[in-house]
Coordinates of N, CA and C in Angstrom, one line a residue:
S1 N 0.9 -1.0 -0.2 CA 0.3 0.0 -0.2 C 0.9 1.2 -0.3
L2 N 2.6 1.4 0.6 CA 2.9 2.6 0.6 C 3.6 3.0 -0.8
K3 N 4.1 1.2 -1.4 CA 4.6 1.5 -2.1 C 3.8 2.1 -3.4
S4 N 2.4 2.0 -3.7 CA 1.7 2.6 -4.0 C 1.5 3.9 -3.9
Y5 N 1.3 4.2 -2.8 CA 1.2 5.6 -2.7 C 2.1 6.5 -3.1
E6 N 3.3 5.5 -3.3 CA 4.4 6.8 -3.5 C 4.7 6.7 -4.7
N7 N 4.1 5.4 -5.2 CA 4.3 6.2 -7.1 C 3.4 6.7 -7.7
T8 N 1.7 7.1 -6.6 CA 0.7 7.8 -6.6 C 1.0 9.6 -7.1
Q9 N 2.1 9.5 -5.5 CA 2.5 10.8 -5.2 C 3.7 10.7 -7.1
N10 N 4.2 10.6 -7.0 CA 5.5 10.8 -7.8 C 4.6 11.3 -8.9
T11 N 3.7 10.2 -9.3 CA 2.9 10.6 -10.5 C 2.3 11.2 -10.8
S12 N 1.4 11.9 -9.5 CA 1.0 13.1 -9.3 C 2.4 14.7 -9.6
E13 N 3.4 13.7 -9.3 CA 4.2 15.5 -8.8 C 5.0 16.0 -10.4
T14 N 5.4 14.4 -11.6 CA 5.3 15.2 -12.9 C 4.0 15.2 -13.9
N15 N 3.0 15.0 -13.5 CA 1.8 15.3 -13.9 C 1.2 16.7 -13.9
L16 N 2.3 17.5 -12.6 CA 1.5 18.5 -12.5 C 2.6 19.4 -13.0
N17 N 2.0 20.5 -13.1 CA 2.5 22.2 -13.6 C 2.9 22.4 -12.1
K18 N 3.9 22.8 -11.7 CA 4.8 23.3 -10.8 C 4.0 24.7 -10.6
R19 N 4.0 25.7 -11.7 CA 3.9 27.0 -11.7 C 2.4 27.5 -11.6
T20 N 1.5 26.4 -11.8 CA -0.3 26.5 -11.9 C -0.9 26.4 -10.9
K21 N 0.1 24.9 -10.4 CA -0.5 23.7 -9.5 C -1.8 23.7 -10.2
S22 N -2.4 23.4 -11.8 CA -3.1 22.3 -12.3 C -2.3 21.4 -13.0
I23 N -2.7 20.4 -13.2 CA -1.8 18.8 -13.8 C -2.2 18.8 -15.4
Y24 N -0.6 18.0 -16.2 CA -1.3 18.2 -17.7 C -1.9 17.8 -17.5
T25 N -2.6 17.9 -19.4 CA -3.0 17.4 -19.9 C -2.6 15.9 -21.1
P26 N -3.2 14.6 -20.7 CA -2.0 13.9 -22.0 C -1.2 14.5 -23.0
L27 N -2.3 15.4 -24.0 CA -1.8 15.9 -24.8 C -0.5 17.3 -24.3
E28 N -0.4 18.2 -23.8 CA 0.1 18.3 -23.3 C 1.5 17.6 -22.7
L29 N 1.9 16.3 -21.7 CA 2.2 15.6 -21.2 C 3.1 14.8 -22.6
Q30 N 2.5 15.2 -23.5 CA 3.3 14.0 -24.9 C 3.7 15.2 -25.3
F31 N 3.8 16.9 -25.5 CA 4.6 17.5 -26.4 C 5.3 18.3 -25.5
I32 N 5.0 17.3 -23.8 CA 6.4 17.8 -23.4 C 7.3 16.9 -23.6
E33 N 7.5 15.5 -23.5 CA 8.0 15.0 -24.4 C 8.9 15.3 -25.2
L34 N 8.1 14.9 -26.5 CA 8.8 15.8 -27.4 C 9.8 16.6 -27.8
K35 N 9.1 17.9 -27.1 CA 10.1 18.8 -26.8 C 11.6 18.5 -26.1
K36 N 11.8 17.6 -25.3 CA 12.8 17.9 -24.3 C 13.6 16.9 -25.6
R37 N 13.2 16.4 -26.5 CA 14.2 16.0 -27.5 C 14.7 16.7 -28.8
Y38 N 13.6 17.8 -29.0 CA 13.8 18.4 -30.3 C 13.6 19.8 -29.5
K39 N 14.6 20.1 -28.7 CA 14.6 21.8 -28.0 C 14.8 23.1 -28.8
D40 N 15.7 22.9 -30.1 CA 15.7 23.9 -30.3 C 15.1 23.8 -32.2
A41 N 13.5 23.3 -32.1 CA 13.1 23.5 -32.9 C 11.6 23.7 -32.5
V42 N 10.8 24.6 -32.8 CA 9.2 24.7 -33.3 C 8.5 24.1 -33.8
L43 N 7.8 22.8 -32.4 CA 7.2 21.8 -33.0 C 6.2 22.2 -34.2
C44 N 5.2 21.8 -35.2 CA 4.1 21.7 -34.8 C 3.1 20.5 -34.9
V45 N 2.5 20.0 -34.3 CA 2.3 19.0 -33.4 C 0.4 18.2 -34.1
E46 N 0.6 17.6 -35.1 CA -0.9 17.3 -35.9 C -2.3 16.9 -34.7
C47 N -3.2 17.6 -35.0 CA -4.3 17.4 -33.9 C -5.7 17.7 -34.9
G48 N -6.1 16.1 -35.5 CA -7.3 16.3 -36.3 C -6.8 16.9 -37.3
Y49 N -7.6 17.9 -37.7 CA -7.8 18.6 -39.0 C -7.1 19.8 -39.1
K50 N -5.9 20.1 -37.5 CA -5.1 21.0 -37.6 C -4.0 20.7 -37.3
Y51 N -2.1 21.3 -37.3 CA -1.5 21.9 -36.6 C -1.2 22.4 -35.0
R52 N -1.0 22.0 -34.2 CA -1.3 23.0 -33.2 C 0.5 23.5 -32.8
F53 N 0.8 24.7 -32.2 CA 1.5 25.2 -31.4 C 1.7 25.3 -29.4
F54 N 2.8 24.9 -29.5 CA 2.8 25.1 -28.0 C 4.2 25.8 -26.7
G55 N 2.9 26.3 -25.9 CA 4.5 27.2 -25.0 C 5.0 28.0 -26.4
E56 N 6.1 27.9 -25.8 CA 7.1 29.2 -26.8 C 6.7 30.0 -28.5
D57 N 7.3 27.6 -28.7 CA 7.0 27.8 -29.9 C 5.0 28.3 -30.5
A58 N 4.5 28.5 -29.7 CA 3.1 29.1 -30.2 C 2.9 30.9 -29.8
E59 N 4.0 31.2 -29.7 CA 4.3 32.3 -29.8 C 5.1 32.7 -30.5
I60 N 6.2 32.1 -30.5 CA 6.8 32.2 -32.1 C 5.5 32.3 -33.5
A61 N 4.7 31.5 -33.1 CA 3.5 31.4 -34.6 C 2.8 32.2 -33.9
A62 N 2.8 32.9 -33.6 CA 1.7 33.9 -33.6 C 2.6 35.3 -33.6
K63 N 3.4 35.5 -33.4 CA 4.4 36.5 -34.0 C 5.0 36.3 -35.2
E64 N 5.5 35.6 -35.9 CA 5.9 35.4 -37.1 C 4.5 35.2 -38.5
L65 N 3.8 34.3 -38.2 CA 2.4 33.9 -38.8 C 1.7 34.9 -38.9
N66 N 1.0 36.0 -37.5 CA 0.0 36.7 -37.4 C -0.9 35.8 -36.9
I67 N -0.9 34.9 -36.6 CA -2.1 33.9 -35.8 C -2.6 34.3 -34.7
Y68 N -3.7 34.2 -33.9 CA -4.1 34.1 -33.0 C -3.3 33.1 -32.0
C69 N -3.2 33.6 -30.7 CA -2.1 32.8 -29.9 C -3.3 33.2 -28.2
H70 N -3.6 31.6 -27.4 CA -4.1 31.9 -26.1 C -3.7 31.1 -25.3
Q71 N -3.8 31.4 -24.0 CA -4.2 30.3 -23.0 C -5.4 29.4 -23.3
D72 N -4.6 27.9 -23.1 CA -5.2 26.9 -23.5 C -4.7 25.8 -22.2
H73 N -5.3 25.2 -21.1 CA -5.2 24.7 -19.9 C -3.8 25.5 -19.1
N74 N -2.4 24.2 -19.7 CA -1.1 24.8 -18.9 C -0.2 25.7 -19.3
F75 N -0.8 25.6 -21.4 CA 0.5 26.5 -22.1 C -0.2 27.1 -23.1
M76 N 0.2 28.3 -23.9 CA -0.6 28.6 -24.9 C -0.4 28.1 -26.0
T77 N -1.0 28.5 -26.9 CA -1.5 27.6 -27.7 C -2.1 28.2 -29.1
A78 N -1.6 27.8 -30.0 CA -2.2 28.4 -31.4 C -2.4 27.0 -32.4
S79 N -2.9 27.6 -33.8 CA -2.9 25.9 -34.6 C -2.7 26.5 -36.1
I80 N -3.2 26.1 -37.0 CA -3.2 26.0 -38.5 C -3.6 25.3 -39.0
P81 N -5.2 25.3 -40.1 CA -5.6 24.1 -41.0 C -3.8 23.4 -41.3
T82 N -4.5 22.1 -41.3 CA -3.5 21.2 -42.6 C -3.3 21.7 -43.3
H83 N -4.0 21.9 -43.9 CA -3.5 22.2 -45.5 C -2.9 23.3 -45.5
R84 N -2.4 24.1 -45.0 CA -1.9 25.7 -44.7 C -0.1 24.9 -44.0
L85 N -0.1 24.1 -43.9 CA 0.9 23.4 -42.6 C 2.1 23.6 -43.6
F86 N 2.4 23.6 -44.6 CA 4.0 24.1 -45.9 C 4.1 25.3 -46.1
V87 N 2.8 25.7 -46.3 CA 3.0 27.6 -46.4 C 3.6 28.3 -45.3
H88 N 3.2 27.6 -43.6 CA 3.6 28.5 -42.7 C 5.0 27.4 -42.2
V89 N 5.5 26.3 -42.8 CA 6.5 26.3 -42.9 C 7.5 27.4 -43.1
R90 N 7.6 27.3 -44.3 CA 8.3 27.6 -45.2 C 8.5 29.2 -44.5
R91 N 7.1 29.7 -43.9 CA 7.4 31.2 -43.7 C 8.4 31.2 -42.2
L92 N 8.4 30.4 -41.4 CA 9.0 30.2 -40.6 C 10.4 29.7 -40.4
V93 N 10.7 28.7 -41.3 CA 12.3 28.7 -41.8 C 12.8 30.1 -42.8
A94 N 12.2 30.5 -43.7 CA 12.6 31.9 -43.6 C 12.5 32.7 -43.1
K95 N 12.4 32.7 -41.6 CA 12.7 33.4 -40.5 C 13.8 33.1 -40.2
G96 N 14.5 31.8 -40.2 CA 15.6 31.6 -39.7 C 15.7 30.7 -38.3
Y97 N 14.3 30.0 -38.9 CA 13.3 28.8 -37.8 C 13.6 27.5 -38.1
K98 N 14.4 26.3 -36.8 CA 14.2 24.9 -36.9 C 13.1 24.5 -37.1
V99 N 12.3 23.6 -38.1 CA 11.2 23.2 -37.7 C 10.8 21.9 -37.4
G100 N 10.3 21.3 -36.8 CA 9.9 19.9 -37.0 C 8.5 19.8 -36.8
V101 N 7.9 19.0 -37.8 CA 6.5 18.4 -38.0 C 6.2 17.2 -36.9
I102 N 5.1 17.2 -36.5 CA 5.2 15.9 -35.7 C 3.4 15.9 -36.1
K103 N 3.2 14.3 -36.6 CA 2.3 13.6 -37.5 C 2.1 12.6 -36.1
Q104 N 0.2 12.5 -36.7 CA -0.2 11.1 -35.6 C -0.4 10.5 -36.4
M105 N 0.3 8.7 -36.3 CA 0.5 7.2 -36.5 C -0.3 6.5 -36.5
E106 N -2.0 7.3 -35.8 CA -2.9 6.5 -36.4 C -3.8 7.8 -36.7
T107 N -5.1 7.0 -37.6 CA -6.2 7.3 -38.3 C -7.3 7.2 -37.1
A108 N -8.2 8.5 -36.9 CA -9.3 8.2 -36.5 C -10.2 7.3 -36.6
A109 N -10.2 6.6 -37.8 CA -11.3 4.9 -38.0 C -10.3 4.2 -37.8
L110 N -9.0 3.5 -37.6 CA -8.0 2.6 -37.0 C -9.2 3.1 -35.8
K111 N -8.5 3.7 -35.0 CA -8.5 4.1 -33.3 C -10.2 3.4 -32.7
A112 N -10.7 4.4 -33.4 CA -12.2 3.8 -32.8 C -12.6 2.9 -33.4
A113 N -11.9 1.8 -33.7 CA -11.8 -0.1 -33.8 C -11.9 -0.7 -33.7
G114 N -10.0 0.4 -32.6 CA -9.0 -0.3 -31.5 C -9.4 -0.5 -30.7
E115 N -8.5 -1.2 -29.3 CA -8.8 -1.4 -27.8 C -8.4 -0.2 -27.3
N116 N -7.6 0.5 -27.9 CA -7.2 2.0 -27.2 C -7.4 2.9 -28.1
K117 N -9.2 2.6 -28.4 CA -9.9 4.1 -29.0 C -10.2 5.0 -27.5
S118 N -10.0 4.6 -26.4 CA -9.9 6.1 -25.4 C -8.6 6.4 -25.2
S119 N -7.1 5.7 -25.6 CA -6.2 6.1 -25.4 C -5.7 7.5 -25.8
L120 N -4.6 7.9 -26.1 CA -4.0 9.4 -26.5 C -3.7 8.6 -27.8
F121 N -3.7 9.4 -29.5 CA -3.3 9.4 -30.1 C -2.0 9.1 -30.4
S122 N -0.8 8.2 -30.8 CA 0.3 8.2 -30.8 C 1.0 9.4 -31.9
R123 N 2.1 9.8 -31.4 CA 2.6 11.3 -33.1 C 4.0 10.6 -31.9
K124 N 4.4 11.2 -33.5 CA 6.5 10.8 -33.6 C 7.2 12.4 -34.8
L125 N 8.1 12.9 -34.6 CA 8.9 13.3 -35.5 C 8.7 12.8 -37.5
T126 N 8.3 13.5 -37.7 CA 8.4 13.0 -39.6 C 9.0 13.7 -40.0
A127 N 9.6 15.2 -40.3 CA 9.8 15.6 -40.5 C 10.3 17.1 -39.9
L128 N 12.0 17.4 -39.9 CA 12.7 18.4 -39.5 C 13.4 19.4 -40.7
Y129 N 12.7 20.5 -41.0 CA 13.2 21.7 -41.9 C 14.0 22.7 -41.4
T130 N 15.0 22.8 -42.5 CA 16.1 24.1 -41.9 C 16.3 24.6 -43.4
K131 N 16.2 26.1 -43.8 CA 16.6 26.3 -45.1 C 17.1 25.8 -45.9
S132 N 18.4 25.3 -45.8 CA 19.0 24.2 -46.8 C 18.3 22.6 -47.2
T133 N 17.2 22.4 -46.2 CA 16.7 20.3 -46.6 C 14.4 20.8 -47.2
L134 N 14.5 22.6 -47.0 CA 13.0 22.2 -47.4 C 13.1 21.9 -48.7
I135 N 12.4 20.8 -48.7 CA 12.1 19.9 -50.2 C 11.3 19.0 -49.8
G136 N 11.0 18.2 -51.3 CA 10.1 16.9 -50.9 C 8.3 17.7 -51.1
E137 N 8.0 17.0 -49.9 CA 6.7 17.6 -49.5 C 6.3 19.4 -50.1
D138 N 7.2 20.1 -49.3 CA 7.2 21.3 -49.4 C 6.5 22.2 -50.1
I139 N 7.7 21.3 -51.6 CA 7.8 21.6 -52.8 C 6.3 21.1 -54.2
L140 N 6.5 20.3 -53.7 CA 4.9 19.4 -54.4 C 4.1 20.7 -53.4
F141 N 3.6 20.7 -52.6 CA 2.1 21.5 -52.4 C 2.9 23.0 -52.8
K142 N 3.8 23.0 -53.4 CA 3.8 24.4 -53.7 C 3.2 24.7 -55.0
E143 N 3.1 23.5 -56.1 CA 2.8 22.7 -56.7 C 1.3 23.3 -56.9
I144 N 0.6 22.3 -55.6 CA -1.2 21.9 -55.6 C -1.3 23.5 -56.1
W145 N -0.5 24.5 -54.7 CA -1.6 25.6 -54.6 C -1.0 26.3 -56.1
F146 N -0.2 26.4 -56.5 CA -0.1 26.9 -58.4 C -1.8 26.8 -59.1
Q147 N -1.9 25.0 -58.8 CA -2.8 24.8 -59.6 C -4.0 25.6 -59.0
T148 N -4.2 25.8 -57.8 CA -4.8 26.3 -57.6 C -5.4 27.8 -57.8
L149 N -4.5 27.9 -58.1 CA -4.7 29.6 -57.7 C -5.1 29.2 -59.2
I150 N -4.7 29.0 -60.4 CA -5.1 29.1 -62.2 C -6.2 28.8 -61.7
F151 N -6.9 27.7 -61.4 CA -8.2 27.6 -61.3 C -8.9 28.1 -60.4
N152 N -8.5 28.9 -59.9 CA -9.2 29.5 -58.2 C -9.0 31.1 -58.9
L153 N -9.1 31.1 -59.5 CA -8.9 33.6 -59.5 C -8.6 33.6 -58.4
D154 N -10.0 33.5 -57.8 CA -11.3 34.5 -57.4 C -10.2 34.3 -55.5
D155 N -9.6 33.0 -55.4 CA -8.8 32.7 -54.4 C -8.0 34.0 -54.1
S156 N -7.2 33.6 -52.8 CA -6.6 35.0 -52.3 C -5.6 33.9 -51.5
V157 N -4.5 34.0 -52.7 CA -3.3 33.4 -52.2 C -1.9 34.6 -52.6
E158 N -1.3 34.7 -50.9 CA 0.1 35.4 -51.7 C 1.2 34.8 -52.7
V159 N 1.6 35.9 -54.0 CA 2.5 34.9 -54.4 C 4.1 34.3 -54.4
E160 N 4.8 35.1 -53.3 CA 5.7 33.8 -52.6 C 5.3 32.4 -52.1
E161 N 4.1 32.5 -51.9 CA 3.5 31.2 -51.3 C 3.3 29.7 -51.9
I162 N 3.6 29.9 -53.6 CA 3.3 29.6 -55.2 C 4.6 29.5 -55.3
T163 N 5.2 30.2 -55.5 CA 6.6 30.6 -56.8 C 6.9 29.2 -56.9
A164 N 7.7 28.3 -57.7 CA 8.1 26.7 -57.5 C 9.8 27.7 -57.8
D165 N 10.4 28.5 -57.5 CA 11.5 28.9 -57.9 C 11.9 27.5 -56.9
V166 N 13.5 27.0 -57.6 CA 14.2 25.7 -56.8 C 15.6 26.8 -56.3
P167 N 15.8 27.5 -55.4 CA 17.3 28.5 -55.3 C 18.8 27.0 -55.2
D168 N 19.8 27.5 -54.9 CA 21.0 26.9 -54.9 C 21.0 26.5 -52.8
N169 N 20.0 25.9 -52.3 CA 20.8 25.6 -50.4 C 21.5 25.2 -50.1
Y170 N 22.5 24.9 -50.4 CA 23.9 24.4 -50.0 C 23.4 25.0 -48.6
L171 N 23.8 23.2 -48.0 CA 24.6 22.4 -46.6 C 25.6 22.3 -47.2
L172 N 26.7 23.4 -46.2 CA 27.1 23.9 -45.8 C 28.5 22.8 -44.8
C173 N 30.2 22.1 -45.0 CA 30.6 21.4 -43.9 C 31.5 21.9 -43.4
I174 N 32.2 22.1 -42.7 CA 33.9 22.1 -42.8 C 34.2 22.0 -42.0
C175 N 36.0 21.7 -42.1 CA 36.6 20.6 -41.1 C 38.0 21.4 -40.8
E176 N 38.9 21.7 -40.0 CA 40.4 22.2 -39.7 C 41.1 21.0 -39.4
N177 N 42.4 20.7 -40.0 CA 43.4 20.0 -38.8 C 44.9 21.1 -39.4
G178 N 45.5 21.4 -37.9 CA 45.7 22.4 -37.6 C 47.1 21.7 -37.6
E179 N 47.8 20.0 -37.9 CA 48.4 19.2 -37.4 C 49.3 18.6 -38.3
N180 N 50.8 18.0 -37.8 CA 51.0 17.7 -39.4 C 51.7 18.6 -40.4
L181 N 51.4 19.6 -40.6 CA 51.8 20.6 -42.1 C 53.2 20.7 -41.3
K182 N 53.5 20.6 -42.6 CA 55.4 20.7 -43.1 C 55.7 21.9 -43.6
D183 N 56.8 22.5 -43.3 CA 57.1 24.7 -43.2 C 55.9 25.0 -42.8
R184 N 54.9 24.8 -41.8 CA 54.0 26.1 -41.1 C 54.1 26.6 -41.0
K185 N 53.7 28.2 -41.3 CA 53.3 28.9 -40.5 C 52.6 29.3 -39.8
K186 N 53.0 30.4 -38.2 CA 51.3 30.7 -38.3 C 50.1 31.0 -38.5
G187 N 49.2 30.1 -38.3 CA 48.0 30.8 -38.5 C 47.1 29.3 -40.0
D188 N 48.9 28.6 -40.8 CA 48.5 27.7 -41.4 C 47.5 27.1 -41.1
I189 N 46.2 26.4 -41.6 CA 45.7 25.0 -41.7 C 44.6 24.7 -42.7
V190 N 45.2 23.4 -43.1 CA 44.4 22.9 -44.0 C 42.8 22.2 -43.8
I191 N 42.0 22.9 -44.3 CA 40.6 22.6 -44.6 C 39.6 21.7 -45.2
G192 N 38.7 21.3 -44.8 CA 38.1 20.8 -45.8 C 37.2 20.4 -46.0
I193 N 35.7 20.5 -47.4 CA 34.8 21.6 -46.6 C 34.5 20.0 -48.0
M194 N 32.8 20.0 -47.9 CA 31.8 19.7 -48.8 C 30.1 20.3 -48.4
A195 N 29.7 20.1 -49.6 CA 28.4 21.5 -49.5 C 27.7 19.9 -50.2
V196 N 26.2 20.3 -49.9 CA 25.7 19.3 -50.6 C 24.2 20.2 -51.0
Q197 N 23.6 20.3 -51.8 CA 22.3 20.7 -52.4 C 20.8 19.6 -52.3
P198 N 20.3 19.3 -51.9 CA 19.6 18.5 -50.8 C 18.3 18.5 -52.3
T199 N 18.0 19.9 -52.4 CA 16.9 19.9 -53.8 C 17.5 19.0 -54.7
T200 N 18.7 19.0 -55.2 CA 19.4 18.3 -56.6 C 20.5 17.1 -56.3
G201 N 20.4 17.0 -55.2 CA 21.5 15.6 -55.1 C 22.6 16.9 -55.1
E202 N 23.4 17.7 -55.4 CA 24.2 17.5 -56.2 C 25.6 18.3 -54.8
V203 N 26.6 17.4 -55.0 CA 27.8 17.2 -53.8 C 28.9 18.0 -54.6
I204 N 29.8 19.2 -53.2 CA 31.0 19.5 -54.0 C 31.6 19.9 -53.1
F205 N 33.2 19.0 -53.3 CA 34.1 18.9 -51.6 C 35.6 19.1 -52.6
D206 N 36.6 19.4 -51.1 CA 37.3 20.5 -51.6 C 38.5 20.3 -50.1
S207 N 39.7 20.4 -50.4 CA 40.6 20.4 -49.3 C 41.7 21.0 -49.7
F208 N 42.2 22.1 -49.3 CA 43.6 23.2 -49.6 C 43.5 23.6 -48.7
R209 N 44.9 24.2 -48.2 CA 45.9 24.8 -47.6 C 45.1 26.5 -47.7
D210 N 45.7 26.9 -46.4 CA 44.3 28.1 -46.5 C 45.5 28.8 -44.9
C211 N 46.2 30.5 -45.2 CA 46.7 31.2 -44.0 C 45.7 31.6 -43.3
A212 N 46.4 32.3 -42.2 CA 45.4 32.6 -40.8 C 44.7 34.0 -41.5
S213 N 44.8 34.5 -43.0 CA 43.5 35.5 -43.1 C 41.7 34.6 -43.1
R214 N 42.7 33.4 -43.6 CA 41.5 32.1 -44.3 C 40.9 32.9 -45.6
L215 N 41.7 33.3 -46.6 CA 41.3 34.0 -47.3 C 40.7 32.4 -49.0
E216 N 41.6 31.7 -48.5 CA 40.8 30.9 -49.8 C 39.4 29.8 -49.3
L217 N 39.4 30.3 -48.1 CA 37.7 29.5 -47.3 C 36.8 30.1 -47.9
E218 N 37.4 32.5 -47.3 CA 36.6 33.3 -48.1 C 35.9 33.0 -48.7
S219 N 36.6 32.7 -50.1 CA 36.3 32.7 -51.8 C 35.5 31.1 -51.5
R220 N 35.3 30.6 -51.2 CA 34.7 29.3 -51.1 C 33.2 29.7 -51.3
I221 N 33.3 30.3 -49.6 CA 32.1 30.8 -49.3 C 30.9 31.6 -49.5
L222 N 31.6 32.5 -50.2 CA 31.0 33.8 -51.2 C 30.7 32.6 -52.0
R223 N 32.1 31.8 -53.1 CA 30.6 31.6 -54.2 C 29.9 30.3 -54.7
L224 N 30.0 29.6 -52.8 CA 29.1 28.9 -52.9 C 27.5 29.0 -52.4
Q225 N 27.8 30.2 -51.5 CA 26.8 31.3 -50.7 C 25.3 30.1 -49.5
P226 N 26.3 29.2 -49.0 CA 25.4 28.0 -47.9 C 24.5 29.0 -47.5
V227 N 23.5 28.1 -47.5 CA 22.3 29.5 -46.3 C 22.5 28.6 -44.9
E228 N 23.1 27.7 -45.3 CA 23.2 26.9 -43.5 C 24.7 26.1 -43.6

């Protein structure tokens, strides 16, 4: 009985918001666990026909996307419709944020027919977007919006949302090695670089000796113009 009581107390303390003294909902607890794993990303959490933001992510979304943000239980929250997900993801990425998309791993129909129909939807991170990796579904989504604009000219869609340009979004990795250099001058170093463009699959790599001013490295960076 004592052990059972202690477990109950520990569970209650874990589920309790120490600031508001109110109990976290199952969805809030799920978000907390996901946020611990992806602290540096703004998380979009699929909840039915909407994607929701929680806490500081909701405040960021409200500011950058110009959407409504309000208090709901223990967190500030904001939401967007599912069909507008990648429009808003692109906007957040353009502002310099890393964006994670959390999707439901079960459909409502299958869940209703299953044994765990009263439990929380299982969710997990399915995509993590940055400036150099905003490819795939989002590109397809732009094309769909472009077609929608053509056939529904009365609809209000911003031009930047449906442009189909594919820029040179290089992701650059730099490695330095100052050891084992013969005739080494102060500040000299061997630098290796690799640039990848996820959009096209292009890979560029080079290795070179550079001086203290890093002029060789600077010239390559200026030429590639990496976004990340």
